[in-house]
Short mmCIF file of C-alpha atoms and ligand atoms in Angstrom, two decimals:
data_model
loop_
_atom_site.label_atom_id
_atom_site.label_comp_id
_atom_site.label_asym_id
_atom_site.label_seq_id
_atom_site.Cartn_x
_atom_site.Cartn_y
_atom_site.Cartn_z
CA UNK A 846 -51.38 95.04 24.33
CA UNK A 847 -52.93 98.33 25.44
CA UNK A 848 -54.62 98.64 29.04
CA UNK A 849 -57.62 100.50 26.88
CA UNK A 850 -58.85 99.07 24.18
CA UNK A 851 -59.23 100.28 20.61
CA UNK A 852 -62.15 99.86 18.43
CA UNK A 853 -61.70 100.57 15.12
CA UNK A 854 -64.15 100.80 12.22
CA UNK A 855 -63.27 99.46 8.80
CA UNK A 856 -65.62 101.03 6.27
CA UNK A 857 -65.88 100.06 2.86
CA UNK A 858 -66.92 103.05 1.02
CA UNK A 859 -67.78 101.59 -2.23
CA UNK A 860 -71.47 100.50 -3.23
CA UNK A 861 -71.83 99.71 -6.82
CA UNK A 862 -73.06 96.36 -7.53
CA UNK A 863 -69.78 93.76 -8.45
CA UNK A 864 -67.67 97.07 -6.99
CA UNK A 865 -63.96 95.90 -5.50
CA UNK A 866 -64.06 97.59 -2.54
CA UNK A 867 -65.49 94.44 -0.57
CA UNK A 868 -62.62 92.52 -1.85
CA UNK A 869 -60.34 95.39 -0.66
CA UNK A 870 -62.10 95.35 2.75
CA UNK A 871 -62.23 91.83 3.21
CA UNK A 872 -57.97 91.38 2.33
CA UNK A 873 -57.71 94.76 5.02
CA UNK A 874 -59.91 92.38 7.77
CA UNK A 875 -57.50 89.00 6.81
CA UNK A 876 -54.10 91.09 6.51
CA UNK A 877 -54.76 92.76 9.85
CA UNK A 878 -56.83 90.29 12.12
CA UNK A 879 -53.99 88.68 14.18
CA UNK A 880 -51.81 91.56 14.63
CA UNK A 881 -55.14 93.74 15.62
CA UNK A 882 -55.61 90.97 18.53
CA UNK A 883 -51.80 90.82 19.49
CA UNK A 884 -52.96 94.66 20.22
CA UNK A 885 -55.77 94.30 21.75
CA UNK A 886 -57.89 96.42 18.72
CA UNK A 887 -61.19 95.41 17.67
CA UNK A 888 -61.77 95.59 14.04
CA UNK A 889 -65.24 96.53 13.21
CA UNK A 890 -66.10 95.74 9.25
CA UNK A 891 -68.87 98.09 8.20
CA UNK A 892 -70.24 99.14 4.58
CA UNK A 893 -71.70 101.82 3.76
CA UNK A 894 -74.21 100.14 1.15
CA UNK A 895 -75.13 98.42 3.79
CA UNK A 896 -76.74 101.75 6.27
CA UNK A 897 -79.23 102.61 3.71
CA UNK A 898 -78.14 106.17 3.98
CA UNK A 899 -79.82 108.55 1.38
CA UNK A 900 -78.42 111.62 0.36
CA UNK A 901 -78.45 113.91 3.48
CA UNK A 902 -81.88 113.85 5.05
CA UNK A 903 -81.39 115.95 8.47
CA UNK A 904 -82.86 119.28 8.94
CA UNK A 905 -80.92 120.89 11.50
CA UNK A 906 -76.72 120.68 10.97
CA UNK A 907 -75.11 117.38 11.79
CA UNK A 908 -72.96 119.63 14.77
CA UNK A 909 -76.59 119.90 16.62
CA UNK A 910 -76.53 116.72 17.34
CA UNK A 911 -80.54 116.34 16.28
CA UNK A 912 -81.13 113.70 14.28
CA UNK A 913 -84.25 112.49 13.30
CA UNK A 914 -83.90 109.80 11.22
CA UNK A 915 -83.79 106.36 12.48
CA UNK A 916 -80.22 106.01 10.04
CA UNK A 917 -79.18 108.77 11.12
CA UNK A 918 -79.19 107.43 14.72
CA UNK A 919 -78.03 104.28 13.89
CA UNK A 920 -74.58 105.50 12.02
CA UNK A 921 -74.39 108.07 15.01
CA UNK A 922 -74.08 105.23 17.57
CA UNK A 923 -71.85 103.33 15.42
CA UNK A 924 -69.10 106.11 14.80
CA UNK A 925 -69.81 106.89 18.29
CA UNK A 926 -68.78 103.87 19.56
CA UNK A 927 -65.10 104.08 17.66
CA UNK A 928 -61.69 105.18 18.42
CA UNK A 929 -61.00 105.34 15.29
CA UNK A 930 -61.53 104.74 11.33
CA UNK A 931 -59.93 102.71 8.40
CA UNK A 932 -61.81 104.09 5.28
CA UNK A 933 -61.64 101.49 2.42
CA UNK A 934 -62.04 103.64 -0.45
CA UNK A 935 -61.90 103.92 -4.35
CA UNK A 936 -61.18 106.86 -6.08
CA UNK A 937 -63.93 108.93 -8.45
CA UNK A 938 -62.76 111.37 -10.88
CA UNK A 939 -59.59 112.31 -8.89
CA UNK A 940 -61.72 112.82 -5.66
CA UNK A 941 -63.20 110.17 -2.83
CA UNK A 942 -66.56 108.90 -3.58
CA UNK A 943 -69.81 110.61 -3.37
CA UNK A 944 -70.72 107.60 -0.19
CA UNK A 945 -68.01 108.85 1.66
CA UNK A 946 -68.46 112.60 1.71
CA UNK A 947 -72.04 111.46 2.55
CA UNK A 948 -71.59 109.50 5.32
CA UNK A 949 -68.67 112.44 7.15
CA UNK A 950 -71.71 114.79 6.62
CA UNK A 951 -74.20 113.33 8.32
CA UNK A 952 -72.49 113.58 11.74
CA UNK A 953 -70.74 116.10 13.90
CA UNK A 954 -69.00 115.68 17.07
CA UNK A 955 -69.02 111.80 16.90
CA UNK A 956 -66.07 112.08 13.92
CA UNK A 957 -64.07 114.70 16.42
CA UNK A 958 -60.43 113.69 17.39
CA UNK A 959 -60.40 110.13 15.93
CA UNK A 960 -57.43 109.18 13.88
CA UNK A 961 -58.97 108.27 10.21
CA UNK A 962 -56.53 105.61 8.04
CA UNK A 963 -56.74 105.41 4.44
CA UNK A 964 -56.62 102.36 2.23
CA UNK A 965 -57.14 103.63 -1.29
CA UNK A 966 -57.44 101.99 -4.71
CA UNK A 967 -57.78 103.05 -8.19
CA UNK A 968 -55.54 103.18 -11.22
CA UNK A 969 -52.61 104.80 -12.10
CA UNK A 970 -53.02 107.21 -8.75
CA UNK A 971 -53.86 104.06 -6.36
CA UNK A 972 -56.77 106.43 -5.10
CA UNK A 973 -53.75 108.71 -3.20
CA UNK A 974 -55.51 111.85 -4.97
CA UNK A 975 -59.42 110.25 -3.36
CA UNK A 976 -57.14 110.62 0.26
CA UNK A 977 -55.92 114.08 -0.52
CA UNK A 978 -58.94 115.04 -1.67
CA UNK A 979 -60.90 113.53 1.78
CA UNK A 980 -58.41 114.37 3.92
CA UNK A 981 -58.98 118.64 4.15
CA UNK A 982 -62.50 117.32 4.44
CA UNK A 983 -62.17 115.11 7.38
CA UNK A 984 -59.98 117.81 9.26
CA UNK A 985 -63.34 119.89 9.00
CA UNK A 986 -65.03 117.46 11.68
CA UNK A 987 -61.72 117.47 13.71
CA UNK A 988 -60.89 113.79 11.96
CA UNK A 989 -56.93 113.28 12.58
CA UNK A 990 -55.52 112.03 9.20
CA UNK A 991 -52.84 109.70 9.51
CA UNK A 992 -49.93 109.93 7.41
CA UNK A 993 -49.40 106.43 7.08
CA UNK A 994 -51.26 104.98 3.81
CA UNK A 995 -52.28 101.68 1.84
CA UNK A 996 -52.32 102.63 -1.83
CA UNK A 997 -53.14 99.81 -4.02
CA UNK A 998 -52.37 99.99 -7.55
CA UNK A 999 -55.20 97.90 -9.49
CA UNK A 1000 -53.82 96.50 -12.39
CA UNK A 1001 -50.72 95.54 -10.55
CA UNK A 1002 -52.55 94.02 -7.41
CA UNK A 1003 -55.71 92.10 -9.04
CA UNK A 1004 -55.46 88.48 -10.05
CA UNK A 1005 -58.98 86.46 -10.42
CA UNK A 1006 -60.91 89.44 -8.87
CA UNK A 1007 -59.04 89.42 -5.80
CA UNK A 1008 -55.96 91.01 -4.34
CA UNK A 1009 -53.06 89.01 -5.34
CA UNK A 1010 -50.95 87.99 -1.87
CA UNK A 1011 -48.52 91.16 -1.10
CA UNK A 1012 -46.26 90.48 2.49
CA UNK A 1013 -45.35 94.34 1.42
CA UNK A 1014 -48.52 95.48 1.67
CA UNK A 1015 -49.67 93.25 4.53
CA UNK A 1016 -46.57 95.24 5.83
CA UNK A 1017 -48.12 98.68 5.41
CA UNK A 1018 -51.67 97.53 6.64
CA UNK A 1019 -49.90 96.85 10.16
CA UNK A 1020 -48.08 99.96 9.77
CA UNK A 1021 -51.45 101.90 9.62
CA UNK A 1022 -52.71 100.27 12.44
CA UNK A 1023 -50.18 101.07 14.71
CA UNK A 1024 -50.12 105.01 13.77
CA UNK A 1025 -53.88 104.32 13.75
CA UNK A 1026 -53.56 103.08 17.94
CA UNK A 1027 -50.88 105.28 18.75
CA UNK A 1028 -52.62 108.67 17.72
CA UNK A 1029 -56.07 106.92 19.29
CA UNK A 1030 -54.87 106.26 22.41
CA UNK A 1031 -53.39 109.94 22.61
CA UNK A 1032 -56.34 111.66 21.57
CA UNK A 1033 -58.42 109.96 23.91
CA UNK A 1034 -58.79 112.94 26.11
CA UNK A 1035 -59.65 115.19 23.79
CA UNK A 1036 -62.14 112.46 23.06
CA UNK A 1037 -63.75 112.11 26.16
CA UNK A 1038 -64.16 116.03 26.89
CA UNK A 1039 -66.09 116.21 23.77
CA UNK A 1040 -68.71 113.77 24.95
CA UNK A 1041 -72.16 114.52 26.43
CA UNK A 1042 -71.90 113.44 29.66
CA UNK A 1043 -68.60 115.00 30.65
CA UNK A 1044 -68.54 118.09 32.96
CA UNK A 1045 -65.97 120.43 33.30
CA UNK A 1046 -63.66 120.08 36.85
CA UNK A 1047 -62.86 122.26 39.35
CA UNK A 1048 -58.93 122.63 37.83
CA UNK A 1049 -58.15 124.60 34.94
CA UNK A 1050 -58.39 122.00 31.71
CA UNK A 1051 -59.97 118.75 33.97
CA UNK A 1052 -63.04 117.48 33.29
CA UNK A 1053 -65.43 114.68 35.11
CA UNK A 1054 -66.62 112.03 33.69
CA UNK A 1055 -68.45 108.58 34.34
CA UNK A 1056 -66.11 105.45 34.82
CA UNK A 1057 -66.22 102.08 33.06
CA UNK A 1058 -64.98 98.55 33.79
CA UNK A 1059 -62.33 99.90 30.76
CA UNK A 1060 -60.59 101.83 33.44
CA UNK A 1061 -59.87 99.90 36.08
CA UNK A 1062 -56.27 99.63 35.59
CA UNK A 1063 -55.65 103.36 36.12
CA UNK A 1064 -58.26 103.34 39.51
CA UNK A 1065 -56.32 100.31 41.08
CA UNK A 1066 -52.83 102.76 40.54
CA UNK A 1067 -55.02 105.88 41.93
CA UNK A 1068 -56.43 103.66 44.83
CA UNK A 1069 -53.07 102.20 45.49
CA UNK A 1070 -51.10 105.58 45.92
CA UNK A 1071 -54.46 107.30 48.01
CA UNK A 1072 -54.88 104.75 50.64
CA UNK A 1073 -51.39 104.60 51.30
CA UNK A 1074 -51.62 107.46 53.63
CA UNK A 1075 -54.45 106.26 54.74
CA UNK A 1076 -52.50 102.63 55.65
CA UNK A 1077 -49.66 105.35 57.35
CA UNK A 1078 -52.17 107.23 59.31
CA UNK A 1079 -54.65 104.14 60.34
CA UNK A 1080 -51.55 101.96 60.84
CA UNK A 1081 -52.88 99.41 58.99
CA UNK A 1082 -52.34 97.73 55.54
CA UNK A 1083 -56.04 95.94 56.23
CA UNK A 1084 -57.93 98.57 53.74
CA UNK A 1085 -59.58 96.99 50.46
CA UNK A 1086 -58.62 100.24 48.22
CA UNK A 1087 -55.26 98.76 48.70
CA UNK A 1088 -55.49 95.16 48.51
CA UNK A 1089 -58.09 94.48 45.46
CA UNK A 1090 -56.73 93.78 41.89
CA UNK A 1091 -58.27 95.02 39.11
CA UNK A 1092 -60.43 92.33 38.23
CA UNK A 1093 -62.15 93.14 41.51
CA UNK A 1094 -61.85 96.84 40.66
CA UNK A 1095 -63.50 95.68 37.35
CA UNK A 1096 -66.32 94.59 39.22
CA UNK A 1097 -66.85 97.15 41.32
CA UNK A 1098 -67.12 99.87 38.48
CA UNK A 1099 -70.11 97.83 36.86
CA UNK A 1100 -72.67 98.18 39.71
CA UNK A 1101 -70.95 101.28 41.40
CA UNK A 1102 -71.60 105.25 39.88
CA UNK A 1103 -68.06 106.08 39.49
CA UNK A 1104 -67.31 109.54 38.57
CA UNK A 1105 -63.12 109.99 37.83
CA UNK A 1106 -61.78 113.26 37.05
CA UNK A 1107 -59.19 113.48 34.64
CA UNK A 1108 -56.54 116.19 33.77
CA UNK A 1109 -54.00 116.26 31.34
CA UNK A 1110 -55.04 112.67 30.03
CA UNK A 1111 -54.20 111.70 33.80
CA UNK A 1112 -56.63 109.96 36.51
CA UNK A 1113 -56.37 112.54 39.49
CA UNK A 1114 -59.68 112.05 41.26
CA UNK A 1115 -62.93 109.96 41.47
CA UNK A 1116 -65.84 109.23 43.99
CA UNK A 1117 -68.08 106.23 43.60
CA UNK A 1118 -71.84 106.35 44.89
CA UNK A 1119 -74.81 103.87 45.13
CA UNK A 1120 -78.32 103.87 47.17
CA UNK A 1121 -78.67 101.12 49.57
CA UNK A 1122 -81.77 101.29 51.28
CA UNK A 1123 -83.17 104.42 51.83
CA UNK A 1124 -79.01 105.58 51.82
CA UNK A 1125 -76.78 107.13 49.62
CA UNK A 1126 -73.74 105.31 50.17
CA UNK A 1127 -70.45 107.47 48.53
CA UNK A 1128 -67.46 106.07 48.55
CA UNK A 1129 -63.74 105.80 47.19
CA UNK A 1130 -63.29 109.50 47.49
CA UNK A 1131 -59.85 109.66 45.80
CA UNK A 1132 -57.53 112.75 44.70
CA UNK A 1133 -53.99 112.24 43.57
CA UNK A 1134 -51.49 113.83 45.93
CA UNK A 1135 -50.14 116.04 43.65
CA UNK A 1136 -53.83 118.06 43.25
CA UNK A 1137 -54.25 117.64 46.64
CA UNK A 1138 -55.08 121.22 48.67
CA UNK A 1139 -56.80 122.56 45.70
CA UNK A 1140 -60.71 121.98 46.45
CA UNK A 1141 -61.02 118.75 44.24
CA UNK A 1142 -61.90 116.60 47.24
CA UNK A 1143 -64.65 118.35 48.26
CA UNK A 1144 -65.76 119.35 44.99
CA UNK A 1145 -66.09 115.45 44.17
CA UNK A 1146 -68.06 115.47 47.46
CA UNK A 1147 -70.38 117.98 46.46
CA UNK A 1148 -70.75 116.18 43.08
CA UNK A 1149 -71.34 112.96 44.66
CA UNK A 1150 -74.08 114.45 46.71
CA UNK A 1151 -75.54 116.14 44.16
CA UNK A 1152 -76.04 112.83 42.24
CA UNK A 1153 -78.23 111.51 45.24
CA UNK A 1154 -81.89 110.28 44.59
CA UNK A 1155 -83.89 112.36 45.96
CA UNK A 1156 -85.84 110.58 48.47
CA UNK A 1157 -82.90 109.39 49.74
CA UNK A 1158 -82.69 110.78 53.65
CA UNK A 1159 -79.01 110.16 54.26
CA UNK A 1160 -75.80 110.20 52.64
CA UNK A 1161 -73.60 107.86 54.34
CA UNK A 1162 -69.50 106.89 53.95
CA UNK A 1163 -66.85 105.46 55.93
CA UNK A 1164 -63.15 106.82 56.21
CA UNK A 1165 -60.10 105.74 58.94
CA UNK A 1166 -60.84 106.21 62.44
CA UNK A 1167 -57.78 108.47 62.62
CA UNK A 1168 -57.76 109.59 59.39
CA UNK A 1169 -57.61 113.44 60.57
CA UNK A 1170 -57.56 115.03 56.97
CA UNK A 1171 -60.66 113.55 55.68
CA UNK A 1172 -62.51 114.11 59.44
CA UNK A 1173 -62.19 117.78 59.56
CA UNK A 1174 -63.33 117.85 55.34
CA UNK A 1175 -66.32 115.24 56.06
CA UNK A 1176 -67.35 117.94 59.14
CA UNK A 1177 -67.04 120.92 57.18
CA UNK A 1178 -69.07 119.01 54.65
CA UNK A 1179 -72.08 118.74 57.36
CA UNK A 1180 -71.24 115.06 58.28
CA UNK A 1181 -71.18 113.79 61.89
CA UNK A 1182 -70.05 110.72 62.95
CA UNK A 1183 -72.40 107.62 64.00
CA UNK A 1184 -71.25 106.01 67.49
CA UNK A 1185 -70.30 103.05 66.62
CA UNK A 1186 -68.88 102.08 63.24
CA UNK A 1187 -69.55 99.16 60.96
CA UNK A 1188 -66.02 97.69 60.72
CA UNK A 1189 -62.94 98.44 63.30
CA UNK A 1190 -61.06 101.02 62.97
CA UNK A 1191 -63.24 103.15 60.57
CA UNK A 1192 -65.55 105.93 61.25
CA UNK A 1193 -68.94 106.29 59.82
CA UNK A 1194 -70.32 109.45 58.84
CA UNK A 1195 -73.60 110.80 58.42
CA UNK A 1196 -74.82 113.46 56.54
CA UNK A 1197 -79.05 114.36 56.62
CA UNK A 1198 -80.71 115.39 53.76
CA UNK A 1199 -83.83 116.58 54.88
CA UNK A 1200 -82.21 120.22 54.59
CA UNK A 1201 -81.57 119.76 51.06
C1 FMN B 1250 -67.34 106.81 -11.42
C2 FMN B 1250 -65.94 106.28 -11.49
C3 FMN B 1250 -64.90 107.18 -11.57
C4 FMN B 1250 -63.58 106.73 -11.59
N1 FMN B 1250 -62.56 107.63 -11.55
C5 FMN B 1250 -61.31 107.19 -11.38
C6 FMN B 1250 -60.25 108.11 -11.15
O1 FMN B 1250 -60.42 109.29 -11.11
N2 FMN B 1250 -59.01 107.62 -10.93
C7 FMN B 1250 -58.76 106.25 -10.94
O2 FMN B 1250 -57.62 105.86 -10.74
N3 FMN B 1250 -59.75 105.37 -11.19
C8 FMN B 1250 -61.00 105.80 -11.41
N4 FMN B 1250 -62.02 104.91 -11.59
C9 FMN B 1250 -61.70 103.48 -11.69
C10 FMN B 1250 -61.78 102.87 -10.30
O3 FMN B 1250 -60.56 103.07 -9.62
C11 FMN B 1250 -62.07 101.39 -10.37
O4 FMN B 1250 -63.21 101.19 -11.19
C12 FMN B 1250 -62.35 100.82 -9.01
O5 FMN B 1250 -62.64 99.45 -9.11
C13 FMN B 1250 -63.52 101.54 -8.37
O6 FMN B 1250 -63.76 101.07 -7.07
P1 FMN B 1250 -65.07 100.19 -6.76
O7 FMN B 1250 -64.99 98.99 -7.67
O8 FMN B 1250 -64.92 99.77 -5.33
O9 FMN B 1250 -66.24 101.04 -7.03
C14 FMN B 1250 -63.32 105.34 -11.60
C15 FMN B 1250 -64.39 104.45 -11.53
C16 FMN B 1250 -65.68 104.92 -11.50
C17 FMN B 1250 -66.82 103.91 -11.39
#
């Protein structure tokens, strides 16, 4: 089981009345539901018939980002929310249905650099020409296509209306899902620079981004290695960066503004803030030692700060009484240090804000 975990839409294209594509969807939710828990993915079953979505509605193009409709909105948060898509579909005329083609228009940067699964049905073709067909489509909107496939023969597979038990096929639909994880979990950078609320970082190709409880393996590892130095310098092992597991990590990142900066896929830096009082507490200010000397301390300190509310008429934090380093950057930052400090051993510093 992955440390991150994978959410993963299953979308049954399909919406004529008595149309086989629930069936379809329903045996890809059965034939995939234990081994998508032994990997930690979450298998979201949605239909299109279900969204109500009419035949492109939105003024301005999907890659704005503008949507006025309240379905538009709703399928935008949905795909948003993904990692990545299994699309349940029959074929039309040698090409993927009108539904789909609909629904991949309608968005824009929510599809980009999600790995996109096929399970295709249809007659003598088993739908393979509906996946050719979609798939220079979905590369368009920076979908990944997998090359791993279901294609279900109809006559050969139906018995009653439903699909007649297959250990071959079940075979194949665990297949796709593991391509489908494996190409998720390594586009997930690209991923998260494409989103809204990431900034670019001070190094060439990082960016900055908010923090969930989702990654608190990789800050416990990034915490760990930091305050190491900071256990060499302080002569001390008494320092909670280096002593909390991530379930207390986890808990942290929930009522704590954590900002991590990430390069290369990698967790290099991150700086967590909070107002207490009339404060602005910041906190945790991390950077991998191998980016270290390159400006992405303090420019995690000036984005910290920057983040303050602003009626807040201090920014406080706390660092090792002899950790000489962080001192003379905290100083050249404008911070002085209070008399006496809150815990032994630590130095509190205190920056004004009045000048802001
Ligand atoms: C409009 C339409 C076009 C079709 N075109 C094809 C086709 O090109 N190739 C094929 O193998 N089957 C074709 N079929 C047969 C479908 O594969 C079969 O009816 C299947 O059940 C359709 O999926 P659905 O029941 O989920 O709508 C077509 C069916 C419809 C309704």
């Amino acid at each position: 089981m992955s440390t991150n975990s994978v959410r993963v839409l299953v979308l049954t294209c399909s919406t004529r009345p008595g149309a086989l594509g629930p069936a379809v969807g329903t045996w890809v939710l059965d034939a995939l539901g234990p081994h998508a828990a032994h990997l930690g993915v979450e298998l979201v079953p949605v239909a299109l018939g279900d969204l109500e979505l009419p035949f492109l509605d939105e003024e301005e193009h999907p890659s704005a980002g503008v949507y006025h409709r309240e379905h538009t909105r709703r399928w935008s948060a949905i795909v948003d929310a993904a990692d990545g898509i299994i699309a349940v579909t029959p074929e039309y005329n040698y090409g993927m249905p009108a539904t789909l083609k609909n629904a991949l228009d309608y968005l824009g940067r929510e599809w980009a650099w999600k790995p996109i699964g096929f399970v295709s049905y249809g007659n003598t073709s088993a739908g393979t020409r509906a996946v050719q067909h979609a798939k220079q489509v979905v590369t368009t909107l920076r979908l990944v296509p997998l090359g791993a496939t279901v294609a279900i023969r109809i006559g050969e597979a139906l018995v009653d209306g439903r699909l007649r038990p297959d250990p071959s096929r079940d075979a194949a639909a665990r297949g796709l899902l593991d391509e489908l994880v494996g190409v998720a979990q390594a586009l997930r950078p690209m991923r998260e620079r494409t989103r809204p609320d990431t900034v670019p970082g001070p190094l060439p190709g990082s960016y900055a981004l908010r923090l969930t409880p989702h990654d608190a393996a990789e800050v416990t590892v990034l915490q760990r290695c930091c305050w190491l130095d900071e256990a060499v310098a302080n002569d001390t092992l008494a320092i909670p960066a280096l002593q909390e597991s991530p379930e207390a990590v986890r808990g942290w990142l929930t009522t704590w503004h954590t900002t991590g900066l990430r390069l290369d896929g990698r967790l290099v830096g991150l700086v967590r803030t909070r107002r207490i009082g009339d404060d602005w507490h910041v906190g945790r200010l991390a950077v991998a030692p191998d980016v270290r000397g390159r400006g992405v301390g303090r420019w995690l300190l000036d984005h910290a700060e920057a983040a303050a509310d602003p009626d807040c008429r201090r920014i406080t934090l706390t660092t090792g009484a002899k950790s000489v380093r962080n001192l003379a950057m905290y100083r050249r930052a404008g911070y002085l240090p209070t008399p006496v400090a809150d815990t032994p051993g630590t130095t509190d510093l205190v920056k004004e804000t009045a000048a802001r």
